[in-house]
Amino acid sequence: MYICICNAVNERQIHAAVDAGATTLDDLQFELGVATCCGCCAEMAQEYLPGGRCSKVCHSQSVAVELDAAPGLEAGQAANSFPIALVAAA
């Protein structure tokens, strides 16, 4: 989706800039030119910065956790073969 129509900046470009370290609207303006023409997109562009509604706030990571064996299983034997993803909010 385009965020800045004047400069043809889309949300993927903004996410990439944030992933590369952009933390302020000034950073996005310098890197992408977003909100440097009419300014109508400034508020939406800020939503992609850390803490904004559109920022990436979660990530998933696989973690191995030692548990007591279930009835009928020996210690270290799995009851299933699929991993359980844990999600943490930043």
N, CA, C and O atoms as a CHARMM CRD file, in Angstrom:
* protein
*
  360
    1    1 MET  N      0.84500  -1.16600   0.00000 PROA 1      0.00000
    2    1 MET  CA     0.00000   0.00000   0.00000 PROA 1      0.00000
    3    1 MET  C      0.90000   1.24100   0.00000 PROA 1      0.00000
    4    1 MET  O      1.90100   1.29500   0.71400 PROA 1      0.00000
    5    2 TYR  N      0.53100   2.22000  -0.80200 PROA 2      0.00000
    6    2 TYR  CA     1.28600   3.47100  -0.83100 PROA 2      0.00000
    7    2 TYR  C      0.93800   4.31200   0.39100 PROA 2      0.00000
    8    2 TYR  O     -0.23200   4.47100   0.73700 PROA 2      0.00000
    9    3 ILE  N      1.95800   4.84300   1.02900 PROA 3      0.00000
   10    3 ILE  CA     1.78100   5.73100   2.17400 PROA 3      0.00000
   11    3 ILE  C      1.94300   7.17600   1.71300 PROA 3      0.00000
   12    3 ILE  O      1.15300   8.04500   2.08200 PROA 3      0.00000
   13    4 CYS  N      2.96900   7.42600   0.90500 PROA 4      0.00000
   14    4 CYS  CA     3.22600   8.76800   0.36600 PROA 4      0.00000
   15    4 CYS  C      3.04900   8.71500  -1.14600 PROA 4      0.00000
   16    4 CYS  O      3.89500   8.18100  -1.86300 PROA 4      0.00000
   17    5 ILE  N      1.95300   9.26800  -1.61500 PROA 5      0.00000
   18    5 ILE  CA     1.66800   9.24900  -3.04900 PROA 5      0.00000
   19    5 ILE  C      2.57800  10.22100  -3.79400 PROA 5      0.00000
   20    5 ILE  O      3.00800   9.93100  -4.91100 PROA 5      0.00000
   21    6 CYS  N      2.87200  11.35900  -3.19500 PROA 6      0.00000
   22    6 CYS  CA     3.71900  12.36400  -3.85300 PROA 6      0.00000
   23    6 CYS  C      5.08600  11.79800  -4.24000 PROA 6      0.00000
   24    6 CYS  O      5.61300  12.10300  -5.31000 PROA 6      0.00000
   25    7 ASN  N      5.65400  10.96900  -3.35800 PROA 7      0.00000
   26    7 ASN  CA     6.99300  10.43100  -3.59200 PROA 7      0.00000
   27    7 ASN  C      6.99000   8.92000  -3.83300 PROA 7      0.00000
   28    7 ASN  O      8.04800   8.29100  -3.82100 PROA 7      0.00000
   29    8 ALA  N      5.81500   8.33600  -4.05200 PROA 8      0.00000
   30    8 ALA  CA     5.65700   6.90300  -4.34000 PROA 8      0.00000
   31    8 ALA  C      6.36900   6.02400  -3.32200 PROA 8      0.00000
   32    8 ALA  O      7.13300   5.13200  -3.69300 PROA 8      0.00000
   33    9 VAL  N      6.11700   6.27500  -2.02800 PROA 9      0.00000
   34    9 VAL  CA     6.70700   5.49500  -0.94400 PROA 9      0.00000
   35    9 VAL  C      5.64600   4.55100  -0.40900 PROA 9      0.00000
   36    9 VAL  O      4.55600   4.98000  -0.03000 PROA 9      0.00000
   37   10 ASN  N      5.97000   3.25300  -0.38000 PROA 10     0.00000
   38   10 ASN  CA     4.99600   2.28300   0.11900 PROA 10     0.00000
   39   10 ASN  C      5.38700   1.77000   1.50000 PROA 10     0.00000
   40   10 ASN  O      6.47400   2.05500   2.00200 PROA 10     0.00000
   41   11 GLU  N      4.47500   1.00500   2.10300 PROA 11     0.00000
   42   11 GLU  CA     4.69900   0.53700   3.47000 PROA 11     0.00000
   43   11 GLU  C      5.88100  -0.42200   3.57100 PROA 11     0.00000
   44   11 GLU  O      6.53800  -0.46500   4.61100 PROA 11     0.00000
   45   12 ARG  N      6.16800  -1.19000   2.52400 PROA 12     0.00000
   46   12 ARG  CA     7.33700  -2.07700   2.55700 PROA 12     0.00000
   47   12 ARG  C      8.62300  -1.27100   2.68500 PROA 12     0.00000
   48   12 ARG  O      9.53300  -1.65500   3.42000 PROA 12     0.00000
   49   13 GLN  N      8.69600  -0.15400   1.96800 PROA 13     0.00000
   50   13 GLN  CA     9.88200   0.69500   2.04900 PROA 13     0.00000
   51   13 GLN  C     10.02500   1.30300   3.44900 PROA 13     0.00000
   52   13 GLN  O     11.13000   1.41700   3.97900 PROA 13     0.00000
   53   14 ILE  N      8.90900   1.68300   4.02600 PROA 14     0.00000
   54   14 ILE  CA     8.95200   2.25600   5.37700 PROA 14     0.00000
   55   14 ILE  C      9.36800   1.19800   6.38200 PROA 14     0.00000
   56   14 ILE  O     10.19600   1.46900   7.25200 PROA 14     0.00000
   57   15 HSD  N      8.80400  -0.01400   6.28100 PROA 15     0.00000
   58   15 HSD  CA     9.21400  -1.10000   7.17800 PROA 15     0.00000
   59   15 HSD  C     10.71000  -1.37200   7.03500 PROA 15     0.00000
   60   15 HSD  O     11.39800  -1.57700   8.03400 PROA 15     0.00000
   61   16 ALA  N     11.21400  -1.37700   5.81100 PROA 16     0.00000
   62   16 ALA  CA    12.64100  -1.62900   5.57600 PROA 16     0.00000
   63   16 ALA  C     13.49400  -0.53200   6.21300 PROA 16     0.00000
   64   16 ALA  O     14.53200  -0.82400   6.80800 PROA 16     0.00000
   65   17 ALA  N     13.06600   0.71900   6.09500 PROA 17     0.00000
   66   17 ALA  CA    13.81000   1.82200   6.70100 PROA 17     0.00000
   67   17 ALA  C     13.81100   1.71400   8.22100 PROA 17     0.00000
   68   17 ALA  O     14.83000   1.97600   8.86000 PROA 17     0.00000
   69   18 VAL  N     12.67300   1.32800   8.80500 PROA 18     0.00000
   70   18 VAL  CA    12.59000   1.15800  10.25600 PROA 18     0.00000
   71   18 VAL  C     13.46800  -0.01800  10.68700 PROA 18     0.00000
   72   18 VAL  O     14.17400   0.06800  11.69300 PROA 18     0.00000
   73   19 ASP  N     13.42500  -1.11100   9.93200 PROA 19     0.00000
   74   19 ASP  CA    14.27200  -2.25800  10.24400 PROA 19     0.00000
   75   19 ASP  C     15.75200  -1.89600  10.17100 PROA 19     0.00000
   76   19 ASP  O     16.57600  -2.48000  10.87400 PROA 19     0.00000
   77   20 ALA  N     16.08500  -0.92400   9.31100 PROA 20     0.00000
   78   20 ALA  CA    17.47300  -0.48200   9.15100 PROA 20     0.00000
   79   20 ALA  C     17.86900   0.56700  10.19400 PROA 20     0.00000
   80   20 ALA  O     19.02000   1.00100  10.22500 PROA 20     0.00000
   81   21 GLY  N     16.92500   0.97800  11.04700 PROA 21     0.00000
   82   21 GLY  CA    17.27500   1.87600  12.14200 PROA 21     0.00000
   83   21 GLY  C     16.53900   3.19700  12.21600 PROA 21     0.00000
   84   21 GLY  O     16.78800   3.97300  13.13900 PROA 21     0.00000
   85   22 ALA  N     15.64500   3.48600  11.28600 PROA 22     0.00000
   86   22 ALA  CA    14.88700   4.74500  11.35200 PROA 22     0.00000
   87   22 ALA  C     13.97900   4.72500  12.57900 PROA 22     0.00000
   88   22 ALA  O     13.25000   3.75900  12.80900 PROA 22     0.00000
   89   23 THR  N     14.03000   5.80600  13.36800 PROA 23     0.00000
   90   23 THR  CA    13.20600   5.87400  14.57800 PROA 23     0.00000
   91   23 THR  C     12.35100   7.12900  14.66300 PROA 23     0.00000
   92   23 THR  O     11.50700   7.24900  15.55100 PROA 23     0.00000
   93   24 THR  N     12.56500   8.06600  13.73900 PROA 24     0.00000
   94   24 THR  CA    11.79500   9.32000  13.76300 PROA 24     0.00000
   95   24 THR  C     11.27800   9.63500  12.36000 PROA 24     0.00000
   96   24 THR  O     11.72700   9.05600  11.37000 PROA 24     0.00000
   97   25 LEU  N     10.33100  10.55700  12.30000 PROA 25     0.00000
   98   25 LEU  CA     9.82500  11.01100  11.00300 PROA 25     0.00000
   99   25 LEU  C     10.95800  11.67100  10.21200 PROA 25     0.00000
  100   25 LEU  O     11.02400  11.52600   8.99200 PROA 25     0.00000
  101   26 ASP  N     11.83800  12.38500  10.89200 PROA 26     0.00000
  102   26 ASP  CA    12.99300  12.99100  10.21400 PROA 26     0.00000
  103   26 ASP  C     13.83900  11.92900   9.50500 PROA 26     0.00000
  104   26 ASP  O     14.31400  12.14600   8.39100 PROA 26     0.00000
  105   27 ASP  N     14.02300  10.77600  10.16500 PROA 27     0.00000
  106   27 ASP  CA    14.78200   9.67700   9.54900 PROA 27     0.00000
  107   27 ASP  C     14.09500   9.20300   8.27200 PROA 27     0.00000
  108   27 ASP  O     14.75100   8.99800   7.25100 PROA 27     0.00000
  109   28 LEU  N     12.76700   9.02700   8.33100 PROA 28     0.00000
  110   28 LEU  CA    12.01400   8.57200   7.15500 PROA 28     0.00000
  111   28 LEU  C     12.04700   9.62100   6.04700 PROA 28     0.00000
  112   28 LEU  O     12.14200   9.28100   4.86700 PROA 28     0.00000
  113   29 GLN  N     11.96900  10.87800   6.42400 PROA 29     0.00000
  114   29 GLN  CA    12.03800  11.94700   5.42600 PROA 29     0.00000
  115   29 GLN  C     13.40100  11.95100   4.73600 PROA 29     0.00000
  116   29 GLN  O     13.47400  12.10800   3.51800 PROA 29     0.00000
  117   30 PHE  N     14.46400  11.78300   5.49100 PROA 30     0.00000
  118   30 PHE  CA    15.81300  11.78100   4.92700 PROA 30     0.00000
  119   30 PHE  C     16.03800  10.56900   4.02400 PROA 30     0.00000
  120   30 PHE  O     16.57800  10.70000   2.92600 PROA 30     0.00000
  121   31 GLU  N     15.61800   9.38100   4.49400 PROA 31     0.00000
  122   31 GLU  CA    15.87400   8.13700   3.76100 PROA 31     0.00000
  123   31 GLU  C     14.95500   7.95700   2.55000 PROA 31     0.00000
  124   31 GLU  O     15.39900   7.50600   1.49300 PROA 31     0.00000
  125   32 LEU  N     13.67800   8.30800   2.70400 PROA 32     0.00000
  126   32 LEU  CA    12.68400   7.98200   1.67500 PROA 32     0.00000
  127   32 LEU  C     12.01600   9.19100   1.02900 PROA 32     0.00000
  128   32 LEU  O     11.42200   9.06900  -0.04100 PROA 32     0.00000
  129   33 GLY  N     12.10800  10.34900   1.66300 PROA 33     0.00000
  130   33 GLY  CA    11.42100  11.52000   1.14000 PROA 33     0.00000
  131   33 GLY  C      9.95800  11.57300   1.52600 PROA 33     0.00000
  132   33 GLY  O      9.21400  12.41800   1.02800 PROA 33     0.00000
  133   34 VAL  N      9.53500  10.68200   2.40600 PROA 34     0.00000
  134   34 VAL  CA     8.14500  10.64400   2.82800 PROA 34     0.00000
  135   34 VAL  C      7.80400  11.94800   3.56800 PROA 34     0.00000
  136   34 VAL  O      8.61500  12.45000   4.34600 PROA 34     0.00000
  137   35 ALA  N      6.61600  12.48600   3.32700 PROA 35     0.00000
  138   35 ALA  CA     6.10400  13.69600   4.00100 PROA 35     0.00000
  139   35 ALA  C      6.97200  14.92200   3.75300 PROA 35     0.00000
  140   35 ALA  O      7.08800  15.78300   4.62500 PROA 35     0.00000
  141   36 THR  N      7.58100  15.01300   2.58000 PROA 36     0.00000
  142   36 THR  CA     8.39200  16.19200   2.26000 PROA 36     0.00000
  143   36 THR  C      7.73700  17.08100   1.20200 PROA 36     0.00000
  144   36 THR  O      8.27800  18.12800   0.84700 PROA 36     0.00000
  145   37 CYS  N      6.58700  16.66800   0.70500 PROA 37     0.00000
  146   37 CYS  CA     5.91300  17.45200  -0.33000 PROA 37     0.00000
  147   37 CYS  C      4.67300  18.11400   0.28000 PROA 37     0.00000
  148   37 CYS  O      4.75700  19.24700   0.75500 PROA 37     0.00000
  149   38 CYS  N      3.54700  17.44100   0.27600 PROA 38     0.00000
  150   38 CYS  CA     2.32100  18.03500   0.81400 PROA 38     0.00000
  151   38 CYS  C      2.16100  17.78100   2.31400 PROA 38     0.00000
  152   38 CYS  O      1.46300  18.53200   2.99500 PROA 38     0.00000
  153   39 GLY  N      2.80700  16.72100   2.83900 PROA 39     0.00000
  154   39 GLY  CA     2.75900  16.42300   4.26800 PROA 39     0.00000
  155   39 GLY  C      1.53800  15.64800   4.72700 PROA 39     0.00000
  156   39 GLY  O      1.41100  15.35500   5.91500 PROA 39     0.00000
  157   40 CYS  N      0.63500  15.31000   3.81600 PROA 40     0.00000
  158   40 CYS  CA    -0.59200  14.59000   4.20500 PROA 40     0.00000
  159   40 CYS  C     -0.31200  13.19800   4.77800 PROA 40     0.00000
  160   40 CYS  O     -1.13400  12.65700   5.51700 PROA 40     0.00000
  161   41 CYS  N      0.82600  12.62500   4.44600 PROA 41     0.00000
  162   41 CYS  CA     1.13900  11.26300   4.87000 PROA 41     0.00000
  163   41 CYS  C      1.94900  11.20400   6.16300 PROA 41     0.00000
  164   41 CYS  O      2.24100  10.11000   6.64600 PROA 41     0.00000
  165   42 ALA  N      2.31300  12.32700   6.72300 PROA 42     0.00000
  166   42 ALA  CA     3.20000  12.35600   7.88900 PROA 42     0.00000
  167   42 ALA  C      2.64300  11.54400   9.05500 PROA 42     0.00000
  168   42 ALA  O      3.36700  10.75600   9.66500 PROA 42     0.00000
  169   43 GLU  N      1.37900  11.72900   9.36100 PROA 43     0.00000
  170   43 GLU  CA     0.77700  11.01900  10.49300 PROA 43     0.00000
  171   43 GLU  C      0.77300   9.51000  10.26000 PROA 43     0.00000
  172   43 GLU  O      1.08600   8.74300  11.17100 PROA 43     0.00000
  173   44 MET  N      0.42300   9.07900   9.04900 PROA 44     0.00000
  174   44 MET  CA     0.41100   7.64500   8.74200 PROA 44     0.00000
  175   44 MET  C      1.82300   7.07700   8.76600 PROA 44     0.00000
  176   44 MET  O      2.03200   5.97500   9.27200 PROA 44     0.00000
  177   45 ALA  N      2.79000   7.80600   8.23100 PROA 45     0.00000
  178   45 ALA  CA     4.17300   7.32600   8.22700 PROA 45     0.00000
  179   45 ALA  C      4.68100   7.12500   9.65100 PROA 45     0.00000
  180   45 ALA  O      5.41800   6.17500   9.91500 PROA 45     0.00000
  181   46 GLN  N      4.29800   8.00300  10.56700 PROA 46     0.00000
  182   46 GLN  CA     4.72600   7.87500  11.95900 PROA 46     0.00000
  183   46 GLN  C      4.17000   6.62700  12.62000 PROA 46     0.00000
  184   46 GLN  O      4.77100   6.11300  13.56400 PROA 46     0.00000
  185   47 GLU  N      3.04800   6.13500  12.15000 PROA 47     0.00000
  186   47 GLU  CA     2.46200   4.91800  12.71600 PROA 47     0.00000
  187   47 GLU  C      3.33700   3.68500  12.47200 PROA 47     0.00000
  188   47 GLU  O      3.17700   2.67500  13.15700 PROA 47     0.00000
  189   48 TYR  N      4.25000   3.75400  11.51400 PROA 48     0.00000
  190   48 TYR  CA     5.14800   2.64100  11.21700 PROA 48     0.00000
  191   48 TYR  C      6.42400   2.68500  12.04700 PROA 48     0.00000
  192   48 TYR  O      7.20700   1.73600  12.03200 PROA 48     0.00000
  193   49 LEU  N      6.63400   3.76500  12.76000 PROA 49     0.00000
  194   49 LEU  CA     7.81300   3.88200  13.62400 PROA 49     0.00000
  195   49 LEU  C      7.60400   3.06200  14.88600 PROA 49     0.00000
  196   49 LEU  O      6.46600   2.73000  15.22100 PROA 49     0.00000
  197   50 PRO  N      8.68700   2.72500  15.60000 PROA 50     0.00000
  198   50 PRO  CA     8.54800   1.93400  16.83600 PROA 50     0.00000
  199   50 PRO  C      7.52800   2.55900  17.78500 PROA 50     0.00000
  200   50 PRO  O      7.58600   3.75400  18.07800 PROA 50     0.00000
  201   51 GLY  N      6.59900   1.73800  18.25800 PROA 51     0.00000
  202   51 GLY  CA     5.54600   2.20200  19.15400 PROA 51     0.00000
  203   51 GLY  C      4.27200   2.61200  18.45500 PROA 51     0.00000
  204   51 GLY  O      3.25500   2.83000  19.11300 PROA 51     0.00000
  205   52 GLY  N      4.29700   2.72400  17.14100 PROA 52     0.00000
  206   52 GLY  CA     3.11700   3.10200  16.37600 PROA 52     0.00000
  207   52 GLY  C      2.19900   1.90800  16.14500 PROA 52     0.00000
  208   52 GLY  O      2.58200   0.76200  16.37900 PROA 52     0.00000
  209   53 ARG  N      0.99100   2.18800  15.68500 PROA 53     0.00000
  210   53 ARG  CA     0.00200   1.12300  15.46100 PROA 53     0.00000
  211   53 ARG  C      0.43600   0.10700  14.41200 PROA 53     0.00000
  212   53 ARG  O      0.06800  -1.06400  14.50100 PROA 53     0.00000
  213   54 CYS  N      1.20600   0.53400  13.42800 PROA 54     0.00000
  214   54 CYS  CA     1.58700  -0.34200  12.32600 PROA 54     0.00000
  215   54 CYS  C      2.99500  -0.89300  12.47000 PROA 54     0.00000
  216   54 CYS  O      3.49800  -1.54900  11.55800 PROA 54     0.00000
  217   55 SER  N      3.64300  -0.63600  13.60900 PROA 55     0.00000
  218   55 SER  CA     5.00000  -1.13600  13.78600 PROA 55     0.00000
  219   55 SER  C      4.96500  -2.63400  14.05000 PROA 55     0.00000
  220   55 SER  O      3.94600  -3.18800  14.46300 PROA 55     0.00000
  221   56 LYS  N      6.08000  -3.26300  13.80600 PROA 56     0.00000
  222   56 LYS  CA     6.19600  -4.69700  14.07400 PROA 56     0.00000
  223   56 LYS  C      6.51100  -4.85300  15.55700 PROA 56     0.00000
  224   56 LYS  O      7.63500  -4.59100  15.98400 PROA 56     0.00000
  225   57 VAL  N      5.53200  -5.27400  16.33800 PROA 57     0.00000
  226   57 VAL  CA     5.73200  -5.34000  17.78000 PROA 57     0.00000
  227   57 VAL  C      5.95200  -6.74700  18.29400 PROA 57     0.00000
  228   57 VAL  O      6.35100  -6.93100  19.44400 PROA 57     0.00000
  229   58 CYS  N      5.70300  -7.72300  17.47700 PROA 58     0.00000
  230   58 CYS  CA     5.86300  -9.10600  17.91500 PROA 58     0.00000
  231   58 CYS  C      6.84900  -9.84700  17.03000 PROA 58     0.00000
  232   58 CYS  O      7.02400  -9.51900  15.85700 PROA 58     0.00000
  233   59 HSD  N      7.47100 -10.82000  17.59300 PROA 59     0.00000
  234   59 HSD  CA     8.29600 -11.73600  16.82100 PROA 59     0.00000
  235   59 HSD  C      8.12300 -13.12000  17.42200 PROA 59     0.00000
  236   59 HSD  O      7.78100 -13.25200  18.59700 PROA 59     0.00000
  237   60 SER  N      8.35300 -14.12700  16.64000 PROA 60     0.00000
  238   60 SER  CA     8.21500 -15.48900  17.15000 PROA 60     0.00000
  239   60 SER  C      9.58100 -16.14800  17.19400 PROA 60     0.00000
  240   60 SER  O     10.47200 -15.82700  16.40700 PROA 60     0.00000
  241   61 GLN  N      9.72900 -17.07100  18.12400 PROA 61     0.00000
  242   61 GLN  CA    10.99400 -17.75200  18.30600 PROA 61     0.00000
  243   61 GLN  C     10.69200 -19.12900  18.86800 PROA 61     0.00000
  244   61 GLN  O      9.85600 -19.27300  19.75900 PROA 61     0.00000
  245   62 SER  N     11.37000 -20.13400  18.35000 PROA 62     0.00000
  246   62 SER  CA    11.21500 -21.48500  18.87500 PROA 62     0.00000
  247   62 SER  C     12.11900 -21.64700  20.08700 PROA 62     0.00000
  248   62 SER  O     13.28500 -21.25400  20.06600 PROA 62     0.00000
  249   63 VAL  N     11.56200 -22.23500  21.15000 PROA 63     0.00000
  250   63 VAL  CA    12.31900 -22.42400  22.37700 PROA 63     0.00000
  251   63 VAL  C     12.08400 -23.84200  22.87000 PROA 63     0.00000
  252   63 VAL  O     10.94300 -24.30000  22.93500 PROA 63     0.00000
  253   64 ALA  N     13.16200 -24.53800  23.21600 PROA 64     0.00000
  254   64 ALA  CA    13.04100 -25.87600  23.79100 PROA 64     0.00000
  255   64 ALA  C     12.92900 -25.73100  25.29900 PROA 64     0.00000
  256   64 ALA  O     13.74500 -25.05500  25.92500 PROA 64     0.00000
  257   65 VAL  N     11.91600 -26.36800  25.88600 PROA 65     0.00000
  258   65 VAL  CA    11.69400 -26.28700  27.31900 PROA 65     0.00000
  259   65 VAL  C     11.62500 -27.69600  27.88400 PROA 65     0.00000
  260   65 VAL  O     10.87500 -28.53300  27.38000 PROA 65     0.00000
  261   66 GLU  N     12.39500 -27.96200  28.91600 PROA 66     0.00000
  262   66 GLU  CA    12.40400 -29.27400  29.57300 PROA 66     0.00000
  263   66 GLU  C     11.18100 -29.37500  30.48500 PROA 66     0.00000
  264   66 GLU  O     10.97600 -28.51800  31.34400 PROA 66     0.00000
  265   67 LEU  N     10.38500 -30.39800  30.30400 PROA 67     0.00000
  266   67 LEU  CA     9.19600 -30.62300  31.12300 PROA 67     0.00000
  267   67 LEU  C      9.26000 -32.00100  31.75400 PROA 67     0.00000
  268   67 LEU  O      9.99300 -32.87500  31.29000 PROA 67     0.00000
  269   68 ASP  N      8.49200 -32.18800  32.80900 PROA 68     0.00000
  270   68 ASP  CA     8.38500 -33.51500  33.38900 PROA 68     0.00000
  271   68 ASP  C      7.70000 -34.42700  32.38000 PROA 68     0.00000
  272   68 ASP  O      6.84700 -33.97800  31.61400 PROA 68     0.00000
  273   69 ALA  N      8.06400 -35.68700  32.37600 PROA 69     0.00000
  274   69 ALA  CA     7.49700 -36.62900  31.42300 PROA 69     0.00000
  275   69 ALA  C      6.00700 -36.84100  31.70900 PROA 69     0.00000
  276   69 ALA  O      5.58300 -36.91300  32.86200 PROA 69     0.00000
  277   70 ALA  N      5.23300 -36.93700  30.63800 PROA 70     0.00000
  278   70 ALA  CA     3.80900 -37.23200  30.76200 PROA 70     0.00000
  279   70 ALA  C      3.64600 -38.69700  31.16000 PROA 70     0.00000
  280   70 ALA  O      4.54100 -39.50800  30.92000 PROA 70     0.00000
  281   71 PRO  N      2.51800 -39.03800  31.76200 PROA 71     0.00000
  282   71 PRO  CA     2.30500 -40.43500  32.13600 PROA 71     0.00000
  283   71 PRO  C      2.46300 -41.35800  30.92100 PROA 71     0.00000
  284   71 PRO  O      1.88100 -41.10100  29.86700 PROA 71     0.00000
  285   72 GLY  N      3.23300 -42.40900  31.06600 PROA 72     0.00000
  286   72 GLY  CA     3.44300 -43.35900  29.98700 PROA 72     0.00000
  287   72 GLY  C      4.62800 -43.01900  29.10900 PROA 72     0.00000
  288   72 GLY  O      4.95200 -43.78100  28.19800 PROA 72     0.00000
  289   73 LEU  N      5.27500 -41.91200  29.35200 PROA 73     0.00000
  290   73 LEU  CA     6.45100 -41.51700  28.57300 PROA 73     0.00000
  291   73 LEU  C      7.66700 -41.43800  29.48600 PROA 73     0.00000
  292   73 LEU  O      7.56200 -41.11000  30.66700 PROA 73     0.00000
  293   74 GLU  N      8.81700 -41.74500  28.91000 PROA 74     0.00000
  294   74 GLU  CA    10.05500 -41.60800  29.66300 PROA 74     0.00000
  295   74 GLU  C     10.54500 -40.16900  29.56100 PROA 74     0.00000
  296   74 GLU  O     10.15300 -39.43800  28.65100 PROA 74     0.00000
  297   75 ALA  N     11.39800 -39.76400  30.49200 PROA 75     0.00000
  298   75 ALA  CA    11.95900 -38.41100  30.44800 PROA 75     0.00000
  299   75 ALA  C     12.71600 -38.21700  29.13600 PROA 75     0.00000
  300   75 ALA  O     13.48500 -39.08500  28.72300 PROA 75     0.00000
  301   76 GLY  N     12.49600 -37.08400  28.48800 PROA 76     0.00000
  302   76 GLY  CA    13.16100 -36.77800  27.23300 PROA 76     0.00000
  303   76 GLY  C     12.42100 -37.28000  26.00600 PROA 76     0.00000
  304   76 GLY  O     12.79900 -36.93500  24.88600 PROA 76     0.00000
  305   77 GLN  N     11.37700 -38.08300  26.18000 PROA 77     0.00000
  306   77 GLN  CA    10.60200 -38.59200  25.05300 PROA 77     0.00000
  307   77 GLN  C      9.45100 -37.62100  24.78000 PROA 77     0.00000
  308   77 GLN  O      8.71700 -37.25600  25.69800 PROA 77     0.00000
  309   78 ALA  N      9.29600 -37.20800  23.53700 PROA 78     0.00000
  310   78 ALA  CA     8.26500 -36.23800  23.17900 PROA 78     0.00000
  311   78 ALA  C      6.90800 -36.89800  22.98300 PROA 78     0.00000
  312   78 ALA  O      6.81900 -38.01100  22.46400 PROA 78     0.00000
  313   79 ALA  N      5.85000 -36.20500  23.40400 PROA 79     0.00000
  314   79 ALA  CA     4.49700 -36.69600  23.20000 PROA 79     0.00000
  315   79 ALA  C      4.00000 -36.34400  21.80400 PROA 79     0.00000
  316   79 ALA  O      3.05000 -36.95200  21.30900 PROA 79     0.00000
  317   80 ASN  N      4.63300 -35.37300  21.17200 PROA 80     0.00000
  318   80 ASN  CA     4.27600 -34.97600  19.81300 PROA 80     0.00000
  319   80 ASN  C      5.55400 -34.55300  19.09700 PROA 80     0.00000
  320   80 ASN  O      6.62200 -34.48100  19.70500 PROA 80     0.00000
  321   81 SER  N      5.43600 -34.28100  17.83000 PROA 81     0.00000
  322   81 SER  CA     6.63600 -33.94900  17.06500 PROA 81     0.00000
  323   81 SER  C      6.60900 -32.54300  16.48100 PROA 81     0.00000
  324   81 SER  O      7.44000 -32.22100  15.63200 PROA 81     0.00000
  325   82 PHE  N      5.67600 -31.69500  16.91300 PROA 82     0.00000
  326   82 PHE  CA     5.61100 -30.35600  16.33900 PROA 82     0.00000
  327   82 PHE  C      6.07600 -29.32600  17.37200 PROA 82     0.00000
  328   82 PHE  O      5.80300 -29.47400  18.56300 PROA 82     0.00000
  329   83 PRO  N      6.78300 -28.27500  16.91100 PROA 83     0.00000
  330   83 PRO  CA     7.23400 -27.24000  17.83700 PROA 83     0.00000
  331   83 PRO  C      6.09500 -26.29300  18.20400 PROA 83     0.00000
  332   83 PRO  O      5.15400 -26.11500  17.43100 PROA 83     0.00000
  333   84 ILE  N      6.18200 -25.70300  19.35500 PROA 84     0.00000
  334   84 ILE  CA     5.20500 -24.73400  19.82100 PROA 84     0.00000
  335   84 ILE  C      5.87900 -23.37200  19.77400 PROA 84     0.00000
  336   84 ILE  O      6.89000 -23.15300  20.44100 PROA 84     0.00000
  337   85 ALA  N      5.32600 -22.46200  18.99500 PROA 85     0.00000
  338   85 ALA  CA     5.90000 -21.11400  18.86700 PROA 85     0.00000
  339   85 ALA  C      5.47400 -20.25100  20.03700 PROA 85     0.00000
  340   85 ALA  O      4.29000 -20.19300  20.37000 PROA 85     0.00000
  341   86 LEU  N      6.42900 -19.58100  20.66300 PROA 86     0.00000
  342   86 LEU  CA     6.13800 -18.63100  21.71800 PROA 86     0.00000
  343   86 LEU  C      6.24800 -17.23900  21.12700 PROA 86     0.00000
  344   86 LEU  O      7.19100 -16.94900  20.39000 PROA 86     0.00000
  345   87 VAL  N      5.28900 -16.37300  21.44300 PROA 87     0.00000
  346   87 VAL  CA     5.27300 -15.01800  20.89500 PROA 87     0.00000
  347   87 VAL  C      5.45700 -14.04200  22.04900 PROA 87     0.00000
  348   87 VAL  O      4.76900 -14.13200  23.06600 PROA 87     0.00000
  349   88 ALA  N      6.39300 -13.10900  21.88300 PROA 88     0.00000
  350   88 ALA  CA     6.65600 -12.11000  22.91400 PROA 88     0.00000
  351   88 ALA  C      6.42500 -10.72300  22.33700 PROA 88     0.00000
  352   88 ALA  O      6.87700 -10.42000  21.23300 PROA 88     0.00000
  353   89 ALA  N      5.73200  -9.89500  23.07600 PROA 89     0.00000
  354   89 ALA  CA     5.51500  -8.50900  22.63700 PROA 89     0.00000
  355   89 ALA  C      6.68200  -7.66500  23.09600 PROA 89     0.00000
  356   89 ALA  O      7.15700  -7.79600  24.22400 PROA 89     0.00000
  357   90 ALA  N      7.13500  -6.80500  22.21900 PROA 90     0.00000
  358   90 ALA  CA     8.28000  -5.93500  22.55900 PROA 90     0.00000
  359   90 ALA  C      7.79700  -4.67500  23.21400 PROA 90     0.00000
  360   90 ALA  O      8.60300  -3.81700  23.57400 PROA 90     0.00000
